PDB file of C-alpha atoms in Angstrom:
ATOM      1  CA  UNK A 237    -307.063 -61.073  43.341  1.00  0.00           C
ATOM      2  CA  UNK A 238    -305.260 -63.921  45.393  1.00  0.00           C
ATOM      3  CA  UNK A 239    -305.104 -63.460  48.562  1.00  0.00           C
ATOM      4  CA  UNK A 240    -302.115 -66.353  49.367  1.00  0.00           C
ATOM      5  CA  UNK A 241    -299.671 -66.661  46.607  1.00  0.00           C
ATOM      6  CA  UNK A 242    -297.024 -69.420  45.807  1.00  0.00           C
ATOM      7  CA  UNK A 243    -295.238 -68.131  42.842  1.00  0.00           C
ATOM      8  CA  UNK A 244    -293.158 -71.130  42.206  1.00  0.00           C
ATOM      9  CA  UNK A 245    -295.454 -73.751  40.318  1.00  0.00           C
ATOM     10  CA  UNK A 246    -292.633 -76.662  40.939  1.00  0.00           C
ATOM     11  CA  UNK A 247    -289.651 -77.016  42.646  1.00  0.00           C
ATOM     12  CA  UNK A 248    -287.201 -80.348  42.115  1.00  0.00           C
ATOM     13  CA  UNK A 249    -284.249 -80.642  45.030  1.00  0.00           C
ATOM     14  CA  UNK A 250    -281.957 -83.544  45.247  1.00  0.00           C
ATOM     15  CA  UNK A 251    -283.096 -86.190  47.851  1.00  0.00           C
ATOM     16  CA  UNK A 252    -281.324 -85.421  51.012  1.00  0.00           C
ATOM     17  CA  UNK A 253    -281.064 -81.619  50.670  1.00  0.00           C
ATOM     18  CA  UNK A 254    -283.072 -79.261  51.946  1.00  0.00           C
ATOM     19  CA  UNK A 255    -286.436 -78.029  50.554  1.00  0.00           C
ATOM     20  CA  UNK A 256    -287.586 -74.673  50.855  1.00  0.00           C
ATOM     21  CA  UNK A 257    -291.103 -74.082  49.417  1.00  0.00           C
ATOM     22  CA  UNK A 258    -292.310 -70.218  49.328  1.00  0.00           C
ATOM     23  CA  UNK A 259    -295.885 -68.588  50.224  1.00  0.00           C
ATOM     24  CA  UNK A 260    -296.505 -64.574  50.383  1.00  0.00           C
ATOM     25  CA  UNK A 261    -300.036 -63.072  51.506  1.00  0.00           C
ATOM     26  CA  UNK A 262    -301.768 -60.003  51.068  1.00  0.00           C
ATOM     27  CA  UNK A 263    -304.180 -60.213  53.987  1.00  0.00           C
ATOM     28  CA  UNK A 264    -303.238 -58.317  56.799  1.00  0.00           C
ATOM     29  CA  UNK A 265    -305.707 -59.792  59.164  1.00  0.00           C
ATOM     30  CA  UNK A 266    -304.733 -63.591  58.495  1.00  0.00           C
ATOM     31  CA  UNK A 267    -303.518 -65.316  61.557  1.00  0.00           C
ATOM     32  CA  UNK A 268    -302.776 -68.463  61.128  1.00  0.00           C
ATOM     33  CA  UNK A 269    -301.104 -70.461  58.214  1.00  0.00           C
ATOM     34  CA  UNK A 270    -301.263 -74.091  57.163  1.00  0.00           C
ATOM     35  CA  UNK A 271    -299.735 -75.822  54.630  1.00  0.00           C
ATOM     36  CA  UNK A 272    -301.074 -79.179  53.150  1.00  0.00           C
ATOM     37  CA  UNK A 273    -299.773 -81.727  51.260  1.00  0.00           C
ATOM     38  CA  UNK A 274    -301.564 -83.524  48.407  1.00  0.00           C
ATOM     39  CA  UNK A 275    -301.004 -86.653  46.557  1.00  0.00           C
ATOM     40  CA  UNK A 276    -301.974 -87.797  43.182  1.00  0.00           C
ATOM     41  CA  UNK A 277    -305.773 -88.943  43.094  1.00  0.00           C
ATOM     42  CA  UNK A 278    -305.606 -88.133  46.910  1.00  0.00           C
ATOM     43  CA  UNK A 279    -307.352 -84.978  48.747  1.00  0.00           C
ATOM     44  CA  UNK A 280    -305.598 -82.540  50.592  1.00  0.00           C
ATOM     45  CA  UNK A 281    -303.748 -83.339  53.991  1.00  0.00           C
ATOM     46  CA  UNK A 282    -302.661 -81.180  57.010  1.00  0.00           C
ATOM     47  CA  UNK A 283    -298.950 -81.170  57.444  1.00  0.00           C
ATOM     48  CA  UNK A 284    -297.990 -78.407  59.610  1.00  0.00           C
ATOM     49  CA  UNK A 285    -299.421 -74.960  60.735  1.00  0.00           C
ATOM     50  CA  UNK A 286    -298.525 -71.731  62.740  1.00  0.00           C
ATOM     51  CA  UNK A 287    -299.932 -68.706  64.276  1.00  0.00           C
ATOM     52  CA  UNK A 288    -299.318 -65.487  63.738  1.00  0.00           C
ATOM     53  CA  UNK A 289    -297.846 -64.837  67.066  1.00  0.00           C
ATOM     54  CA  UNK A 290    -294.755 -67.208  66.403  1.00  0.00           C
ATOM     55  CA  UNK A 291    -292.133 -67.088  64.071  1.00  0.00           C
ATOM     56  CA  UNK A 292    -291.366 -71.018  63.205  1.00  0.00           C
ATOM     57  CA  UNK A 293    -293.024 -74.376  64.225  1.00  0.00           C
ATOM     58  CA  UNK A 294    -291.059 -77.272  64.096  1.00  0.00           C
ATOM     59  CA  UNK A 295    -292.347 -81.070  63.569  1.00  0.00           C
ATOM     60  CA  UNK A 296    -289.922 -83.607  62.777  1.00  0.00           C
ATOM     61  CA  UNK A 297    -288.240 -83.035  59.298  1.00  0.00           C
ATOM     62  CA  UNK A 298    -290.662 -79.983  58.409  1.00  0.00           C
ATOM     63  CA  UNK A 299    -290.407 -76.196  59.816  1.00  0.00           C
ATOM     64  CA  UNK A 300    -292.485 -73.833  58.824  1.00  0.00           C
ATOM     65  CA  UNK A 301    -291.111 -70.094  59.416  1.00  0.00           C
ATOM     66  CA  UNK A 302    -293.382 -66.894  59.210  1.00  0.00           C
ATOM     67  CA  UNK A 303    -292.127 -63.153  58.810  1.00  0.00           C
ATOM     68  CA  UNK A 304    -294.958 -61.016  59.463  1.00  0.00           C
ATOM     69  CA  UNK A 305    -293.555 -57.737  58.019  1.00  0.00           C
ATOM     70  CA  UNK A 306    -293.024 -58.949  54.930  1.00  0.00           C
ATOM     71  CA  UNK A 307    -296.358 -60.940  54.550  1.00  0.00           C
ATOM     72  CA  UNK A 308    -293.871 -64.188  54.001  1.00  0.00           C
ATOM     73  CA  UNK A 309    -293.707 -67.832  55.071  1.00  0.00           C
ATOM     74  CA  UNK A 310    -291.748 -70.879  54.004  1.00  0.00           C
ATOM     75  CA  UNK A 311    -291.868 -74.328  54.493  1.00  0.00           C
ATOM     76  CA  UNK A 312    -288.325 -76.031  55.515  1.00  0.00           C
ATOM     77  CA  UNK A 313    -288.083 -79.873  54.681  1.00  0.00           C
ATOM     78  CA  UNK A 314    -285.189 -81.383  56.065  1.00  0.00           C
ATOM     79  CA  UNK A 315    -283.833 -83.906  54.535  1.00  0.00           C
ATOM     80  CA  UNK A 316    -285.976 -84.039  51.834  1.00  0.00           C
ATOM     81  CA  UNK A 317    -287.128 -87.439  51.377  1.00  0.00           C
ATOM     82  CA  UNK A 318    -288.768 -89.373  48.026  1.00  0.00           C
ATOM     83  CA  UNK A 319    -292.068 -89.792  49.846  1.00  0.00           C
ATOM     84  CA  UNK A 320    -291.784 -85.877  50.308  1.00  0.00           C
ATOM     85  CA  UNK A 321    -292.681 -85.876  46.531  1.00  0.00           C
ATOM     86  CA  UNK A 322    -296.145 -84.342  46.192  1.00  0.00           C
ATOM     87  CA  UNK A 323    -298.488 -81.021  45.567  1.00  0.00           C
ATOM     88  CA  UNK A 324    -297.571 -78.722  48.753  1.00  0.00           C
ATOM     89  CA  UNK A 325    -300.772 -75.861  49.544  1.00  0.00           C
ATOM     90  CA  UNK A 326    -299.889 -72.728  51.833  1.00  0.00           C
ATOM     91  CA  UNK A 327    -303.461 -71.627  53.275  1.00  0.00           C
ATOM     92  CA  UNK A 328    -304.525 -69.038  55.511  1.00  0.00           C
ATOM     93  CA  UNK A 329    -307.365 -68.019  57.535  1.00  0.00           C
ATOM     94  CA  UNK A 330    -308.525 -64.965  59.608  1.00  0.00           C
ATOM     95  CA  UNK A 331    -310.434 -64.975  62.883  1.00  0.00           C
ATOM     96  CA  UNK A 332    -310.448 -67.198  66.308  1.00  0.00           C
ATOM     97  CA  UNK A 333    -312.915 -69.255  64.618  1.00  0.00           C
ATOM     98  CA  UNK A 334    -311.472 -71.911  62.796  1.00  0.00           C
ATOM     99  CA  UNK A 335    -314.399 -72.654  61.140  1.00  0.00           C
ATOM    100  CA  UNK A 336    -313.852 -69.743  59.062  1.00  0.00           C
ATOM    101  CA  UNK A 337    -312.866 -70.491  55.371  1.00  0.00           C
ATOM    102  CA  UNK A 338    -309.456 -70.898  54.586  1.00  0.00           C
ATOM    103  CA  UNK A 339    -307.879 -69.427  51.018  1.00  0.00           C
ATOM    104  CA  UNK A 340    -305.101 -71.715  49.938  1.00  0.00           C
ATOM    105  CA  UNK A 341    -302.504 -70.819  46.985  1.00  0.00           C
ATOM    106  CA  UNK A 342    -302.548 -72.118  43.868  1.00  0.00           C
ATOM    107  CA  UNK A 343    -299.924 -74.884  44.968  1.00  0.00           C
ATOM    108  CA  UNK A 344    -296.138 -75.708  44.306  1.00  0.00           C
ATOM    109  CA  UNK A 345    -295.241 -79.223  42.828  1.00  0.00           C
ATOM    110  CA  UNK A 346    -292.241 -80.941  44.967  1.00  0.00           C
ATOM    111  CA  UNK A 347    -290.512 -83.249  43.013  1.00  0.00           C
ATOM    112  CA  UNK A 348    -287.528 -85.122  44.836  1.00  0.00           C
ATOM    113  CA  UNK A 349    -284.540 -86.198  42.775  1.00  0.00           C
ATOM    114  CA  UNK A 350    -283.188 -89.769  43.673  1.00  0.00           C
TER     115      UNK A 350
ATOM    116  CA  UNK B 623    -313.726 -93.382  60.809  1.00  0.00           C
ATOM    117  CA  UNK B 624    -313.674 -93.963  56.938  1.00  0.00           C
ATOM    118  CA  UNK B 625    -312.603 -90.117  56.364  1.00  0.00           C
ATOM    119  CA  UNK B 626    -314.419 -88.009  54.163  1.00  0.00           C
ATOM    120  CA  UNK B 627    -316.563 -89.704  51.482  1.00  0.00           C
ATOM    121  CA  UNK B 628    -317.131 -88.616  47.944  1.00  0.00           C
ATOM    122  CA  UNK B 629    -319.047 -89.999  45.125  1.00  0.00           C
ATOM    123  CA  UNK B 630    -318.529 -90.724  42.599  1.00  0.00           C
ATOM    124  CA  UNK B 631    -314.461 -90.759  42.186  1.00  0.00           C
ATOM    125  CA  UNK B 632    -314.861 -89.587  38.440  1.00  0.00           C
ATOM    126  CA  UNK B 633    -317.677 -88.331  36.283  1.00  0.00           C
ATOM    127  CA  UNK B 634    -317.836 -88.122  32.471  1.00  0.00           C
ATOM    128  CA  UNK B 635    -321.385 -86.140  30.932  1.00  0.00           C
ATOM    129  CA  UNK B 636    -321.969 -84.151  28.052  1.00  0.00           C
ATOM    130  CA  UNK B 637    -322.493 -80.398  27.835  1.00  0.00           C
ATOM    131  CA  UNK B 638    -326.014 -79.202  29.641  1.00  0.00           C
ATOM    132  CA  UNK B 639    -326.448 -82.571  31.457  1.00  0.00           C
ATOM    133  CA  UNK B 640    -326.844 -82.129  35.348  1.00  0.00           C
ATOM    134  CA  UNK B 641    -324.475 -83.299  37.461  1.00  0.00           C
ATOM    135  CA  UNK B 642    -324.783 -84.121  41.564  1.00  0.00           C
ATOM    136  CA  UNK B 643    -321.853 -84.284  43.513  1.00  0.00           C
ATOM    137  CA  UNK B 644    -322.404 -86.007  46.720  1.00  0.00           C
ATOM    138  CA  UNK B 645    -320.431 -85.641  49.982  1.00  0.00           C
ATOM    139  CA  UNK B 646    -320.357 -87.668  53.353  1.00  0.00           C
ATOM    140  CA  UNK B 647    -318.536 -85.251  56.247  1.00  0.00           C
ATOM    141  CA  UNK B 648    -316.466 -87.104  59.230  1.00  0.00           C
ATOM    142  CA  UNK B 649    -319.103 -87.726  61.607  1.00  0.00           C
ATOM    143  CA  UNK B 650    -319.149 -84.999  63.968  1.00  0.00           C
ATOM    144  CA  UNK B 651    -317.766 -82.568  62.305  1.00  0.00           C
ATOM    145  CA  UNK B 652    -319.885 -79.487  62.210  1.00  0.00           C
ATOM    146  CA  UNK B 653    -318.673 -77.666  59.114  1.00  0.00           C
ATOM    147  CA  UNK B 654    -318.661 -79.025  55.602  1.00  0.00           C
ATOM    148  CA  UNK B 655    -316.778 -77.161  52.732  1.00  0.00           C
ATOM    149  CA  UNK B 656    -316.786 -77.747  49.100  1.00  0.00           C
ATOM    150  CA  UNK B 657    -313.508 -76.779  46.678  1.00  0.00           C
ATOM    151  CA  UNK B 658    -312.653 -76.815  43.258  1.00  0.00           C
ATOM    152  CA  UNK B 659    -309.233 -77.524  41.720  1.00  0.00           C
ATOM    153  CA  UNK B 660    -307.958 -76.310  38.736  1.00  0.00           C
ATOM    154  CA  UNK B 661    -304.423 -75.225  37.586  1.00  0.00           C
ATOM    155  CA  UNK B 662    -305.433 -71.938  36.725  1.00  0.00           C
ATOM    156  CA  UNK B 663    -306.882 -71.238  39.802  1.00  0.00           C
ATOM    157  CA  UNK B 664    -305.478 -73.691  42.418  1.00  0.00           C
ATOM    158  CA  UNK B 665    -307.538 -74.721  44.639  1.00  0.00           C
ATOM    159  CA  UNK B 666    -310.971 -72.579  44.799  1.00  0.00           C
ATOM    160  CA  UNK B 667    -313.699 -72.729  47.783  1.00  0.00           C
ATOM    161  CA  UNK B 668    -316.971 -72.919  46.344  1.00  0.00           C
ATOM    162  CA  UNK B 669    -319.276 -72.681  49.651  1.00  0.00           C
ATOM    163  CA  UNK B 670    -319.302 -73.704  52.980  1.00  0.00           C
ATOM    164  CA  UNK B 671    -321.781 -74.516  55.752  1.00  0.00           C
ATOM    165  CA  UNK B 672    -321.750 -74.723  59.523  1.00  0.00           C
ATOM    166  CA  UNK B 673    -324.476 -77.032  61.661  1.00  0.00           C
ATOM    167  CA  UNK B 674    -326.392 -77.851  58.068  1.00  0.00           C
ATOM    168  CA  UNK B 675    -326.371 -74.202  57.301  1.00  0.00           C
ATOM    169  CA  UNK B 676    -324.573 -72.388  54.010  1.00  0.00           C
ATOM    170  CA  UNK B 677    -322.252 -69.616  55.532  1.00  0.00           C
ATOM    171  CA  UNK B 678    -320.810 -68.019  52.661  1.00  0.00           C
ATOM    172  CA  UNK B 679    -321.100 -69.475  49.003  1.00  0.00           C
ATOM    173  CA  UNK B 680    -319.529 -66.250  47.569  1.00  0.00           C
ATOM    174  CA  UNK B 681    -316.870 -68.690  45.969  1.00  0.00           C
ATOM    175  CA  UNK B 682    -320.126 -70.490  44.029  1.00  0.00           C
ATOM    176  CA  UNK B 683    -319.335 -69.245  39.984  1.00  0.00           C
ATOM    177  CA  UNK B 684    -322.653 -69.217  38.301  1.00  0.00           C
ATOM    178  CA  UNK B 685    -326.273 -69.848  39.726  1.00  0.00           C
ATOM    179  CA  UNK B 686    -326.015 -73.314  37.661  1.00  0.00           C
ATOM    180  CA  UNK B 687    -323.683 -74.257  40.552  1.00  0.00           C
ATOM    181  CA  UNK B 688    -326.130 -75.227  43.931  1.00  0.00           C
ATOM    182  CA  UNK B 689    -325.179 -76.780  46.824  1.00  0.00           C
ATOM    183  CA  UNK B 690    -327.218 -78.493  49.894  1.00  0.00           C
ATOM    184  CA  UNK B 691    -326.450 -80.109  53.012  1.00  0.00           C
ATOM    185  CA  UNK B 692    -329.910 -81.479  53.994  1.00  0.00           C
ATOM    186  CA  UNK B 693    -328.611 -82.986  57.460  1.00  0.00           C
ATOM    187  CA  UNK B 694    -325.345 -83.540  59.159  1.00  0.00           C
ATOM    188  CA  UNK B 695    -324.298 -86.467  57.372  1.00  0.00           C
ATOM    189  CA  UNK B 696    -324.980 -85.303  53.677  1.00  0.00           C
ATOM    190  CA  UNK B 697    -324.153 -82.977  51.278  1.00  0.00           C
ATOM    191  CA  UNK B 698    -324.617 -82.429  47.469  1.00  0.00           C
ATOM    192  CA  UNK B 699    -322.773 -79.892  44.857  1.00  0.00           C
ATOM    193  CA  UNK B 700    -325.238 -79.768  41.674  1.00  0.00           C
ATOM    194  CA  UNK B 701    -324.789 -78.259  38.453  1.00  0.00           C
ATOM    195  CA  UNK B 702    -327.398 -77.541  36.344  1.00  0.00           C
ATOM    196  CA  UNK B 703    -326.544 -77.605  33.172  1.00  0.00           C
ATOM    197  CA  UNK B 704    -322.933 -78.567  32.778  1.00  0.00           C
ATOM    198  CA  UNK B 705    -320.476 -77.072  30.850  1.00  0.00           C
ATOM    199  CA  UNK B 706    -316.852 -77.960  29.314  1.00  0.00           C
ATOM    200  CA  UNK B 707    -315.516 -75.167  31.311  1.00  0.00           C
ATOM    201  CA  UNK B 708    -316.738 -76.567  34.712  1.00  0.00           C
ATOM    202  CA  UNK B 709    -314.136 -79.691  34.306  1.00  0.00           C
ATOM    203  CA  UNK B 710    -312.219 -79.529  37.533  1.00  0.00           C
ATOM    204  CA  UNK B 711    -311.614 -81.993  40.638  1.00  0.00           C
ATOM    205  CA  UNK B 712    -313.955 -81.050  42.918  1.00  0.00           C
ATOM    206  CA  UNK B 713    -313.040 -81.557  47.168  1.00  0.00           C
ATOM    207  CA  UNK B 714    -315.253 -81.776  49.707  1.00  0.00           C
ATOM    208  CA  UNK B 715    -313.879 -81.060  53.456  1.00  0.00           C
ATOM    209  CA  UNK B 716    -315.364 -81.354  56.651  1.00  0.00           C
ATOM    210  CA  UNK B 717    -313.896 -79.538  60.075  1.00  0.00           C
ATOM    211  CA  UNK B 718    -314.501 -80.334  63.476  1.00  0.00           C
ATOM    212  CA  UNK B 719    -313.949 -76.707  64.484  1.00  0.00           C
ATOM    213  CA  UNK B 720    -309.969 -76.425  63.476  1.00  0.00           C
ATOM    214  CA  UNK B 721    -308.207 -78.628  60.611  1.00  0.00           C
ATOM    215  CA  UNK B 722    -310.201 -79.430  57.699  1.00  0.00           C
ATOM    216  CA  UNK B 723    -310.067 -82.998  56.323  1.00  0.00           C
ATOM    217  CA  UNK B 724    -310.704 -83.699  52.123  1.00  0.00           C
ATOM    218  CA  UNK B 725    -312.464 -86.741  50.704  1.00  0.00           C
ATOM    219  CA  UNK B 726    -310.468 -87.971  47.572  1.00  0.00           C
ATOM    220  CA  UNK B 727    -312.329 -86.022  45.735  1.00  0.00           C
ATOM    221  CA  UNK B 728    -314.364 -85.988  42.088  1.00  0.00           C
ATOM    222  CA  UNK B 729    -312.546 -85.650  38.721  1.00  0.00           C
ATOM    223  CA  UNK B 730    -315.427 -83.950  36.708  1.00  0.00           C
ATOM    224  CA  UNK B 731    -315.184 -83.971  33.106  1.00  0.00           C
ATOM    225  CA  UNK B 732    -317.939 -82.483  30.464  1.00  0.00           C
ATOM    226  CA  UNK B 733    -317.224 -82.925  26.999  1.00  0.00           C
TER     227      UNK B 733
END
């Protein structure tokens, strides 16, 4: 049973547009979200997070906006760049502790159109 | 800091051959995780360990699949034997408390 979902395996959007990438959870006692970004042949990087007592968190081109009641975030990239290109992870984790595990989603393929 | 270091980068074997995984965490970072990707299951965690010690390894698929982190600098994901099935691209993370931080990780393939 997955915990974090991203039910969109790829997503192309026209460079300069706006790119909304989905995530839905079924965890009620998650409280915080990351997403991560991922290259080909590369690991995993951080790229934004939030906790669960905010709504959005803003860096740079990239919001990330969470909805509580309906178990729902999104990741906003604005404008969507070439370099944007890439695997995108939502994650989530449970506890003060961050050393607790995180359970990422399966992942959602970004491509950007020139 | 070189980041997280994984060897080797790729690994061919046959069927029922062993196969160690090794893993060198950002120094000082006090938890060590290892993942497997696959696109039927994204992005798995396999186990986990805090100060040297496994926390949970309930993600660990089969008892072929072992894992030790003999000090704080080390860490090794065995299989024992290997099987087609187990072909993935294996991560290996390390956390100073808060964001965790993948190696490049291992493309495993057994034929």
């Amino acid at each position: 049973d997955q915990q974090v979902k991203q039910n969109s395996p790829s997503l192309s959007v026209q460079e300069g547009r706006i790119s909304i990438l989905n995530c839905d959870y079924t965890n009620s006692m998650f409280d915080y979200f990351l997403w991560y970004k991922k290259y080909p042949a590369e690991g995993p990087t951080f790229l934004i997070s939030i906790s669960s007592i905010k709504d959005k968190n803003e860096d740079g081109r990239f919001t990330v906006f969470l909805n509580k009641s309906a178990k729902h975030l999104s990741l906003h990239i604005v404008p969507s760049q070439p370099g944007d290109s890439a695997v995108y992870f939502c994650a989530a984790t449970s506890g003060g502790n961050r050393d607790d595990k995180i359970i990422f989603g399966k992942g959602t393929r970004l491509h950007i159109l020139p | 800091d070189a980041g997280v270091i994984q060897s080797p980068r790729h690994e061919v074997t046959e069927m029922g051959q062993e196969v160690t995984l090794r893993c060198k965490p950002i120094s000082g970072h006090n938890s060590l995780f290892w993942y497997r990707q696959t696109m039927m299951r994204g992005l798995e965690l396999l186990i986990y360990f805090n100060n040297n010690v496994p926390i949970d390894d309930s993600g660990m698929p089969e008892d072929r699949f072992s894992a030790k982190m003999p000090n704080a600098s080390f860490s090794t994901l065995k299989i024992q034997p290997s099987e087609p099935r187990d072909s993935a691209v294996y991560f290996c993370a390390s956390s100073p408390g808060q964001l965790q931080y993948f190696g490049a990780g291992t493309r495993l393939s057994v034929l």
